[in-house]
Amino acid sequence: MTEAAISITGLCKTYAGGKRALDGVNLTVPRGQIFGLLGPNGAGKSTLINILAGLVNKTEGSASIWGFDIDAHPRNAKASIGIVNQEILFDPFFTPIETLEIQAGLYGVPKAQRRSMELLRAVHLEDKAHAYARTLSGGMKRRLMVAKAMVHAPPVLVLDEPTAGVDIQLRQQLWDYVRTLNQRGVTVVLTTHYLEEAEQLCDRIAIINHGRVVADEPTRDLVGRAQEKVVAVTVDRDLTAAPTAPCFEKIVLKGERVLEITYSKDRVNAGEVLAAVTAGGLGIVDVTTREADLEDVFLSLTRGTP
Ligand code: ADP
Ligand code: MG
């Protein structure tokens, strides 16, 4: 049997105070993938990751990492995963190279097997190797945390909101590094708010909302499930109000002559939508459409739940 990188069954977490952050999560992260865990703020993403990291105690359920149950084999489970937390945490008085050496020591990595400088180079921090951590920018600290998570060469790397506070260019470098690690066989799990990023990077995406998994599919299938389409229609005269028709899910007057119409492609097609516009006596000058993307799926799956 090929084991999963991460396997989670019936995972629940109720915090002291009564907040139920996870409510029966079942999730399998296949080995070798880049796996995206998406969800709105407060969905339970960090709680799930912190349970895997051993930072939060679960209330119910089980989880294993690289085949090691986190309760039965905590040491092996811990050795199999590197975690980059959402919060930036480390001692401001150590330099990046010292930070990595200390971390390697904590994980019992023998001196001869340490690759601290190589890791700093990979995250573009080699010229900061001897600077105090407190002098690093937010983005540099984030990248140092990624290097720190990799000192024991775990087969699974988990990044919780890794691009928060990282500028576009450095974000790109971070993703290049994540891709390189993945090509070398590291299974990557990341949480992000940037849906577009997840769409480009991830092989598979799970969406979590109110502590429950509401979708878990290959990225391509998930994007394909988006049923809402949007067309912008330019008409031949000025409008003061948007026309109405039963086939429009939503219609917004975007300019004097531009209407943005949302329709559900499982109910009607674009031709019927345009016919409904012209039926009111308007002539159509231009039409542009936008393919549904992950954002549409995300919104439709997380909308309306209390
Ligand atoms: P996400 O990472 O998806 O934004 P979190 O896992 O951080 O979500 O939080 C899930 C829910 O649990 C939220 O309602 C949050 O307020 C609550 N929560 C998180 N940490 C704690 C804690 N230490 N004590 C009590 N409630 C918490
Ligand atoms: Mg979080």
mmCIF file of C-alpha atoms and ligand atoms in Angstrom:
data_model
loop_
_atom_site.group_PDB
_atom_site.id
_atom_site.type_symbol
_atom_site.label_atom_id
_atom_site.label_comp_id
_atom_site.label_asym_id
_atom_site.label_seq_id
_atom_site.Cartn_x
_atom_site.Cartn_y
_atom_site.Cartn_z
ATOM 1 C CA MET A 1 0.000 0.000 0.000
ATOM 2 C CA THR A 2 1.326 3.414 -0.810
ATOM 3 C CA GLU A 3 0.829 5.530 2.243
ATOM 4 C CA ALA A 4 -0.384 9.075 2.221
ATOM 5 C CA ALA A 5 1.913 11.938 3.159
ATOM 6 C CA ILE A 6 -0.709 13.064 5.652
ATOM 7 C CA SER A 7 -3.827 11.208 6.672
ATOM 8 C CA ILE A 8 -6.455 12.780 8.917
ATOM 9 C CA THR A 9 -9.572 11.037 10.223
ATOM 10 C CA GLY A 10 -12.468 12.523 12.185
ATOM 11 C CA LEU A 11 -10.330 15.350 13.512
ATOM 12 C CA CYS A 12 -12.096 17.680 15.946
ATOM 13 C CA LYS A 13 -10.878 20.552 18.048
ATOM 14 C CA THR A 14 -12.867 22.468 20.608
ATOM 15 C CA TYR A 15 -10.807 25.179 22.290
ATOM 16 C CA ALA A 16 -11.145 25.901 25.992
ATOM 17 C CA GLY A 17 -13.964 28.424 26.007
ATOM 18 C CA GLY A 18 -16.045 26.313 23.662
ATOM 19 C CA LYS A 19 -15.000 27.379 20.148
ATOM 20 C CA ARG A 20 -15.266 24.359 17.850
ATOM 21 C CA ALA A 21 -12.503 25.084 15.348
ATOM 22 C CA LEU A 22 -12.465 21.662 13.649
ATOM 23 C CA ASP A 23 -15.591 19.595 13.249
ATOM 24 C CA GLY A 24 -14.822 16.130 11.905
ATOM 25 C CA VAL A 25 -12.120 16.706 9.307
ATOM 26 C CA ASN A 26 -11.164 13.834 7.009
ATOM 27 C CA LEU A 27 -8.308 14.585 4.672
ATOM 28 C CA THR A 28 -5.672 12.680 2.743
ATOM 29 C CA VAL A 29 -2.672 14.455 1.277
ATOM 30 C CA PRO A 30 -1.129 12.205 -1.373
ATOM 31 C CA ARG A 31 2.654 11.874 -1.436
ATOM 32 C CA GLY A 32 4.542 13.970 -3.944
ATOM 33 C CA GLN A 33 1.956 16.696 -4.374
ATOM 34 C CA ILE A 34 1.647 20.381 -3.728
ATOM 35 C CA PHE A 35 -1.573 20.457 -1.756
ATOM 36 C CA GLY A 36 -3.501 23.647 -1.055
ATOM 37 C CA LEU A 37 -5.609 24.127 2.049
ATOM 38 C CA LEU A 38 -7.880 27.067 1.444
ATOM 39 C CA GLY A 39 -10.517 28.701 3.523
ATOM 40 C CA PRO A 40 -11.675 32.031 4.855
ATOM 41 C CA ASN A 41 -10.267 33.530 8.029
ATOM 42 C CA GLY A 42 -11.212 31.511 11.082
ATOM 43 C CA ALA A 43 -11.981 28.373 9.027
ATOM 44 C CA GLY A 44 -9.626 26.241 11.103
ATOM 45 C CA LYS A 45 -6.574 25.989 8.823
ATOM 46 C CA SER A 46 -4.002 26.996 11.425
ATOM 47 C CA THR A 47 -5.657 24.817 14.049
ATOM 48 C CA LEU A 48 -5.294 21.804 11.754
ATOM 49 C CA ILE A 49 -1.664 22.601 10.997
ATOM 50 C CA ASN A 50 -0.845 23.283 14.637
ATOM 51 C CA ILE A 51 -2.258 19.890 15.582
ATOM 52 C CA LEU A 52 0.072 18.259 13.033
ATOM 53 C CA ALA A 53 2.931 20.327 14.462
ATOM 54 C CA GLY A 54 2.151 19.150 17.991
ATOM 55 C CA LEU A 55 1.431 22.713 19.117
ATOM 56 C CA VAL A 56 -2.304 22.204 19.675
ATOM 57 C CA ASN A 57 -3.911 19.123 21.234
ATOM 58 C CA LYS A 58 -6.782 17.650 19.275
ATOM 59 C CA THR A 59 -10.076 16.877 20.977
ATOM 60 C CA GLU A 60 -10.974 13.853 18.830
ATOM 61 C CA GLY A 61 -9.839 11.926 15.793
ATOM 62 C CA SER A 62 -6.465 10.828 14.502
ATOM 63 C CA ALA A 63 -3.725 12.014 12.203
ATOM 64 C CA SER A 64 -0.619 10.442 10.764
ATOM 65 C CA ILE A 65 2.334 11.914 8.951
ATOM 66 C CA TRP A 66 4.290 9.759 6.503
ATOM 67 C CA GLY A 67 2.578 6.754 8.024
ATOM 68 C CA PHE A 68 3.383 7.683 11.633
ATOM 69 C CA ASP A 69 0.450 8.278 13.946
ATOM 70 C CA ILE A 70 0.991 11.525 15.847
ATOM 71 C CA ASP A 71 -0.048 9.875 19.149
ATOM 72 C CA ALA A 72 1.561 6.450 18.777
ATOM 73 C CA HIS A 73 4.790 7.623 17.085
ATOM 74 C CA PRO A 74 5.159 11.312 17.885
ATOM 75 C CA ARG A 75 8.931 11.411 17.329
ATOM 76 C CA ASN A 76 8.797 9.818 13.896
ATOM 77 C CA ALA A 77 5.786 11.917 12.963
ATOM 78 C CA LYS A 78 7.626 15.075 14.007
ATOM 79 C CA ALA A 79 10.786 14.088 12.130
ATOM 80 C CA SER A 80 8.711 13.633 8.966
ATOM 81 C CA ILE A 81 7.342 17.143 8.817
ATOM 82 C CA GLY A 82 8.684 20.674 8.635
ATOM 83 C CA ILE A 83 6.272 23.431 9.567
ATOM 84 C CA VAL A 84 6.368 27.118 8.795
ATOM 85 C CA ASN A 85 3.929 28.768 11.184
ATOM 86 C CA GLN A 86 1.707 31.672 10.354
ATOM 87 C CA GLU A 87 3.354 33.769 13.074
ATOM 88 C CA ILE A 88 6.973 34.742 12.674
ATOM 89 C CA LEU A 89 8.787 33.463 15.729
ATOM 90 C CA PHE A 90 12.477 33.311 16.547
ATOM 91 C CA ASP A 91 15.149 34.728 18.733
ATOM 92 C CA PRO A 92 16.160 38.202 17.475
ATOM 93 C CA PHE A 93 19.691 37.839 18.837
ATOM 94 C CA PHE A 94 20.701 34.917 16.666
ATOM 95 C CA THR A 95 21.923 35.267 13.103
ATOM 96 C CA PRO A 96 20.257 33.212 10.359
ATOM 97 C CA ILE A 97 23.135 30.748 10.220
ATOM 98 C CA GLU A 98 23.026 30.306 14.009
ATOM 99 C CA THR A 99 19.250 29.902 13.884
ATOM 100 C CA LEU A 100 19.614 27.027 11.408
ATOM 101 C CA GLU A 101 22.468 25.393 13.310
ATOM 102 C CA ILE A 102 20.487 25.495 16.570
ATOM 103 C CA GLN A 103 17.436 24.039 14.846
ATOM 104 C CA ALA A 104 19.574 21.280 13.306
ATOM 105 C CA GLY A 105 20.901 20.546 16.794
ATOM 106 C CA LEU A 106 17.378 20.299 18.186
ATOM 107 C CA TYR A 107 16.523 17.746 15.510
ATOM 108 C CA GLY A 108 19.729 15.814 16.108
ATOM 109 C CA VAL A 109 21.103 16.377 12.611
ATOM 110 C CA PRO A 110 24.821 15.405 12.722
ATOM 111 C CA LYS A 111 27.234 18.253 11.879
ATOM 112 C CA ALA A 112 28.474 16.486 8.743
ATOM 113 C CA GLN A 113 24.915 16.316 7.368
ATOM 114 C CA ARG A 114 24.005 19.941 8.019
ATOM 115 C CA ARG A 115 23.418 22.115 5.001
ATOM 116 C CA SER A 116 22.792 25.468 6.648
ATOM 117 C CA MET A 117 24.557 27.641 4.074
ATOM 118 C CA GLU A 118 22.974 25.743 1.201
ATOM 119 C CA LEU A 119 19.534 26.306 2.747
ATOM 120 C CA LEU A 120 20.215 30.028 3.170
ATOM 121 C CA ARG A 121 21.289 30.225 -0.452
ATOM 122 C CA ALA A 122 18.109 28.466 -1.549
ATOM 123 C CA VAL A 123 15.967 31.105 0.154
ATOM 124 C CA HIS A 124 18.214 33.972 -1.053
ATOM 125 C CA LEU A 125 19.561 34.846 2.364
ATOM 126 C CA GLU A 126 23.230 33.898 2.031
ATOM 127 C CA ASP A 127 24.351 37.537 2.307
ATOM 128 C CA LYS A 128 22.385 37.847 5.563
ATOM 129 C CA ALA A 129 23.903 34.710 7.098
ATOM 130 C CA HIS A 130 25.633 36.696 9.830
ATOM 131 C CA ALA A 131 23.125 39.507 10.376
ATOM 132 C CA TYR A 132 20.973 39.559 13.507
ATOM 133 C CA ALA A 133 17.524 38.164 12.841
ATOM 134 C CA ARG A 134 15.959 41.362 14.223
ATOM 135 C CA THR A 135 17.485 43.333 11.334
ATOM 136 C CA LEU A 136 15.751 41.201 8.688
ATOM 137 C CA SER A 137 12.654 42.418 6.876
ATOM 138 C CA GLY A 138 9.349 40.558 7.267
ATOM 139 C CA GLY A 139 9.877 38.769 3.960
ATOM 140 C CA MET A 140 13.410 37.722 4.910
ATOM 141 C CA LYS A 141 12.199 36.367 8.242
ATOM 142 C CA ARG A 142 9.527 34.396 6.452
ATOM 143 C CA ARG A 143 12.123 32.866 4.148
ATOM 144 C CA LEU A 144 14.388 32.102 7.093
ATOM 145 C CA MET A 145 11.467 30.226 8.661
ATOM 146 C CA VAL A 146 11.156 28.131 5.513
ATOM 147 C CA ALA A 147 14.865 27.270 5.655
ATOM 148 C CA LYS A 148 14.482 26.473 9.358
ATOM 149 C CA ALA A 149 11.615 24.088 8.631
ATOM 150 C CA MET A 150 13.826 22.182 6.178
ATOM 151 C CA VAL A 151 16.965 21.624 8.328
ATOM 152 C CA HIS A 152 16.077 18.002 9.078
ATOM 153 C CA ALA A 153 15.171 17.338 5.425
ATOM 154 C CA PRO A 154 11.600 16.227 6.173
ATOM 155 C CA PRO A 155 9.604 14.553 3.376
ATOM 156 C CA VAL A 156 6.647 16.879 4.104
ATOM 157 C CA LEU A 157 6.795 20.671 4.281
ATOM 158 C CA VAL A 158 3.794 22.616 5.550
ATOM 159 C CA LEU A 159 3.517 26.358 5.070
ATOM 160 C CA ASP A 160 0.779 28.283 6.866
ATOM 161 C CA GLU A 161 0.044 31.519 4.988
ATOM 162 C CA PRO A 162 3.661 31.790 3.828
ATOM 163 C CA THR A 163 3.155 34.827 1.613
ATOM 164 C CA ALA A 164 1.577 37.101 4.214
ATOM 165 C CA GLY A 165 3.813 40.165 4.296
ATOM 166 C CA VAL A 166 6.061 38.972 1.466
ATOM 167 C CA ASP A 167 6.328 41.220 -1.567
ATOM 168 C CA ILE A 168 5.486 39.979 -5.060
ATOM 169 C CA GLN A 169 9.026 39.359 -6.247
ATOM 170 C CA LEU A 170 10.108 37.507 -3.144
ATOM 171 C CA ARG A 171 6.854 35.590 -3.152
ATOM 172 C CA GLN A 172 7.792 34.393 -6.612
ATOM 173 C CA GLN A 173 11.212 33.276 -5.323
ATOM 174 C CA LEU A 174 9.553 31.495 -2.447
ATOM 175 C CA TRP A 175 7.258 29.640 -4.830
ATOM 176 C CA ASP A 176 10.187 28.758 -7.079
ATOM 177 C CA TYR A 177 11.874 27.224 -4.064
ATOM 178 C CA VAL A 178 8.694 25.360 -3.094
ATOM 179 C CA ARG A 179 8.463 23.982 -6.639
ATOM 180 C CA THR A 180 12.124 22.933 -6.561
ATOM 181 C CA LEU A 181 11.622 21.115 -3.276
ATOM 182 C CA ASN A 182 8.543 19.436 -4.685
ATOM 183 C CA GLN A 183 10.462 18.325 -7.781
ATOM 184 C CA ARG A 184 13.007 16.767 -5.452
ATOM 185 C CA GLY A 185 10.215 14.738 -3.898
ATOM 186 C CA VAL A 186 9.059 16.873 -0.971
ATOM 187 C CA THR A 187 5.294 16.857 -0.431
ATOM 188 C CA VAL A 188 4.146 20.423 0.181
ATOM 189 C CA VAL A 189 1.016 21.589 1.971
ATOM 190 C CA LEU A 190 0.242 25.273 2.007
ATOM 191 C CA THR A 191 -2.536 27.498 3.165
ATOM 192 C CA THR A 192 -3.070 30.763 1.389
ATOM 193 C CA HIS A 193 -5.612 33.482 0.825
ATOM 194 C CA TYR A 194 -4.329 34.012 -2.696
ATOM 195 C CA LEU A 195 -6.596 31.782 -4.704
ATOM 196 C CA GLU A 196 -4.826 32.520 -7.933
ATOM 197 C CA GLU A 197 -1.579 31.376 -6.404
ATOM 198 C CA ALA A 198 -3.135 28.149 -5.199
ATOM 199 C CA GLU A 199 -4.617 27.599 -8.626
ATOM 200 C CA GLN A 200 -1.222 27.943 -10.286
ATOM 201 C CA LEU A 201 0.791 26.033 -7.730
ATOM 202 C CA CYS A 202 -1.328 23.240 -6.311
ATOM 203 C CA ASP A 203 -2.050 19.792 -7.719
ATOM 204 C CA ARG A 204 -4.952 19.389 -5.390
ATOM 205 C CA ILE A 205 -7.002 21.746 -3.245
ATOM 206 C CA ALA A 206 -9.148 21.241 -0.186
ATOM 207 C CA ILE A 207 -11.452 23.999 0.966
ATOM 208 C CA ILE A 208 -12.271 24.230 4.638
ATOM 209 C CA ASN A 209 -15.045 26.357 6.093
ATOM 210 C CA HIS A 210 -16.266 26.482 9.698
ATOM 211 C CA GLY A 211 -14.010 23.560 10.574
ATOM 212 C CA ARG A 212 -15.341 21.280 7.850
ATOM 213 C CA VAL A 213 -13.927 20.196 4.514
ATOM 214 C CA VAL A 214 -16.353 21.450 1.850
ATOM 215 C CA ALA A 215 -14.290 20.449 -1.188
ATOM 216 C CA ASP A 216 -11.266 18.242 -1.826
ATOM 217 C CA GLU A 217 -10.374 17.712 -5.459
ATOM 218 C CA PRO A 218 -7.683 17.981 -8.084
ATOM 219 C CA THR A 219 -7.298 21.686 -8.852
ATOM 220 C CA ARG A 220 -8.486 21.245 -12.421
ATOM 221 C CA ASP A 221 -11.753 19.567 -11.370
ATOM 222 C CA LEU A 222 -12.420 22.186 -8.750
ATOM 223 C CA VAL A 223 -11.966 25.024 -11.206
ATOM 224 C CA GLY A 224 -14.164 23.166 -13.683
ATOM 225 C CA ARG A 225 -16.952 23.078 -11.132
ATOM 226 C CA ALA A 226 -17.383 26.799 -11.162
ATOM 227 C CA GLN A 227 -20.861 27.265 -12.515
ATOM 228 C CA GLU A 228 -21.119 31.011 -12.500
ATOM 229 C CA LYS A 229 -19.975 32.916 -15.522
ATOM 230 C CA VAL A 230 -19.744 36.621 -15.994
ATOM 231 C CA VAL A 231 -20.225 38.538 -19.260
ATOM 232 C CA ALA A 232 -19.720 42.242 -19.760
ATOM 233 C CA VAL A 233 -22.055 43.542 -22.448
ATOM 234 C CA THR A 234 -21.648 46.954 -24.067
ATOM 235 C CA VAL A 235 -24.908 48.256 -25.501
ATOM 236 C CA ASP A 236 -25.693 50.926 -28.095
ATOM 237 C CA ARG A 237 -27.268 53.558 -25.859
ATOM 238 C CA ASP A 238 -26.928 55.124 -22.428
ATOM 239 C CA LEU A 239 -28.760 53.366 -19.611
ATOM 240 C CA THR A 240 -30.068 54.697 -16.333
ATOM 241 C CA ALA A 241 -31.025 51.313 -14.915
ATOM 242 C CA ALA A 242 -30.028 47.716 -15.575
ATOM 243 C CA PRO A 243 -32.638 45.575 -17.323
ATOM 244 C CA THR A 244 -33.938 42.458 -15.597
ATOM 245 C CA ALA A 245 -34.534 38.925 -16.826
ATOM 246 C CA PRO A 246 -35.051 35.586 -15.073
ATOM 247 C CA CYS A 247 -31.864 34.143 -16.587
ATOM 248 C CA PHE A 248 -29.637 36.766 -14.924
ATOM 249 C CA GLU A 249 -28.308 35.677 -11.531
ATOM 250 C CA LYS A 250 -27.094 39.209 -11.084
ATOM 251 C CA ILE A 251 -26.814 42.286 -13.274
ATOM 252 C CA VAL A 252 -24.850 45.426 -12.522
ATOM 253 C CA LEU A 253 -24.620 48.658 -14.477
ATOM 254 C CA LYS A 254 -20.851 49.102 -14.770
ATOM 255 C CA GLY A 255 -20.881 52.229 -16.883
ATOM 256 C CA GLU A 256 -23.491 54.149 -18.856
ATOM 257 C CA ARG A 257 -23.405 51.513 -21.550
ATOM 258 C CA VAL A 258 -21.786 48.521 -19.860
ATOM 259 C CA LEU A 259 -23.709 45.772 -18.116
ATOM 260 C CA GLU A 260 -22.040 43.036 -16.123
ATOM 261 C CA ILE A 261 -24.221 39.977 -16.080
ATOM 262 C CA THR A 262 -23.656 36.892 -13.942
ATOM 263 C CA TYR A 263 -25.388 33.727 -15.055
ATOM 264 C CA SER A 264 -25.297 30.097 -14.117
ATOM 265 C CA LYS A 265 -23.932 28.069 -17.008
ATOM 266 C CA ASP A 266 -25.740 24.929 -15.889
ATOM 267 C CA ARG A 267 -29.070 26.753 -16.354
ATOM 268 C CA VAL A 268 -28.608 28.946 -19.418
ATOM 269 C CA ASN A 269 -26.079 29.566 -22.140
ATOM 270 C CA ALA A 270 -24.501 32.822 -23.264
ATOM 271 C CA GLY A 271 -26.824 33.041 -26.285
ATOM 272 C CA GLU A 272 -29.920 33.052 -24.099
ATOM 273 C CA VAL A 273 -28.402 35.703 -21.859
ATOM 274 C CA LEU A 274 -27.620 37.973 -24.813
ATOM 275 C CA ALA A 275 -31.072 37.350 -26.288
ATOM 276 C CA ALA A 276 -32.580 38.539 -23.006
ATOM 277 C CA VAL A 277 -30.627 41.797 -23.363
ATOM 278 C CA THR A 278 -31.696 42.429 -26.958
ATOM 279 C CA ALA A 279 -35.297 41.423 -26.202
ATOM 280 C CA GLY A 280 -35.582 44.690 -24.275
ATOM 281 C CA GLY A 281 -34.740 46.615 -27.454
ATOM 282 C CA LEU A 282 -31.054 47.175 -26.762
ATOM 283 C CA GLY A 283 -28.420 46.595 -29.422
ATOM 284 C CA ILE A 284 -25.203 44.839 -28.422
ATOM 285 C CA VAL A 285 -21.929 46.497 -29.418
ATOM 286 C CA ASP A 286 -19.419 44.321 -27.576
ATOM 287 C CA VAL A 287 -19.254 41.266 -25.335
ATOM 288 C CA THR A 288 -16.421 40.054 -23.143
ATOM 289 C CA THR A 289 -16.494 36.947 -20.968
ATOM 290 C CA ARG A 290 -14.437 35.844 -18.079
ATOM 291 C CA GLU A 291 -13.734 32.187 -17.394
ATOM 292 C CA ALA A 292 -14.712 31.105 -13.940
ATOM 293 C CA ASP A 293 -11.696 30.759 -11.712
ATOM 294 C CA LEU A 294 -11.046 29.328 -8.327
ATOM 295 C CA GLU A 295 -12.362 32.437 -6.644
ATOM 296 C CA ASP A 296 -15.808 31.718 -8.054
ATOM 297 C CA VAL A 297 -15.727 28.156 -6.766
ATOM 298 C CA PHE A 298 -14.455 29.287 -3.427
ATOM 299 C CA LEU A 299 -17.199 31.856 -3.043
ATOM 300 C CA SER A 300 -19.962 29.505 -4.115
ATOM 301 C CA LEU A 301 -18.745 26.791 -1.735
ATOM 302 C CA THR A 302 -18.279 29.037 1.287
ATOM 303 C CA ARG A 303 -21.171 31.415 0.706
ATOM 304 C CA GLY A 304 -24.278 31.490 2.828
ATOM 305 C CA THR A 305 -23.107 29.172 5.588
ATOM 306 C CA PRO A 306 -23.623 30.797 9.000
HETATM 307 P P1 ADP B 1 -7.626 30.009 10.175
HETATM 308 O O1 ADP B 1 -6.185 29.663 10.312
HETATM 309 O O2 ADP B 1 -8.337 29.231 9.118
HETATM 310 O O3 ADP B 1 -7.851 31.490 10.015
HETATM 311 P P2 ADP B 1 -7.799 29.236 12.969
HETATM 312 O O4 ADP B 1 -7.483 27.788 13.022
HETATM 313 O O5 ADP B 1 -6.725 30.178 13.352
HETATM 314 O O6 ADP B 1 -8.384 29.587 11.524
HETATM 315 O O7 ADP B 1 -9.047 29.522 13.896
HETATM 316 C C1 ADP B 1 -10.234 28.737 13.828
HETATM 317 C C2 ADP B 1 -11.191 29.218 14.912
HETATM 318 O O8 ADP B 1 -10.672 28.890 16.204
HETATM 319 C C3 ADP B 1 -11.407 30.715 14.931
HETATM 320 O O9 ADP B 1 -12.740 30.968 15.284
HETATM 321 C C4 ADP B 1 -10.459 31.194 16.003
HETATM 322 O O10 ADP B 1 -10.921 32.387 16.593
HETATM 323 C C5 ADP B 1 -10.496 30.046 16.988
HETATM 324 N N1 ADP B 1 -9.228 29.915 17.706
HETATM 325 C C6 ADP B 1 -7.996 29.777 17.160
HETATM 326 N N2 ADP B 1 -7.061 29.652 18.121
HETATM 327 C C7 ADP B 1 -7.709 29.694 19.301
HETATM 328 C C8 ADP B 1 -7.310 29.602 20.678
HETATM 329 N N3 ADP B 1 -6.029 29.430 21.007
HETATM 330 N N4 ADP B 1 -8.279 29.688 21.614
HETATM 331 C C9 ADP B 1 -9.569 29.845 21.300
HETATM 332 N N5 ADP B 1 -10.020 29.931 20.020
HETATM 333 C C10 ADP B 1 -9.120 29.859 19.043
HETATM 334 MG MG MG B 2 -4.505 30.763 10.069
#
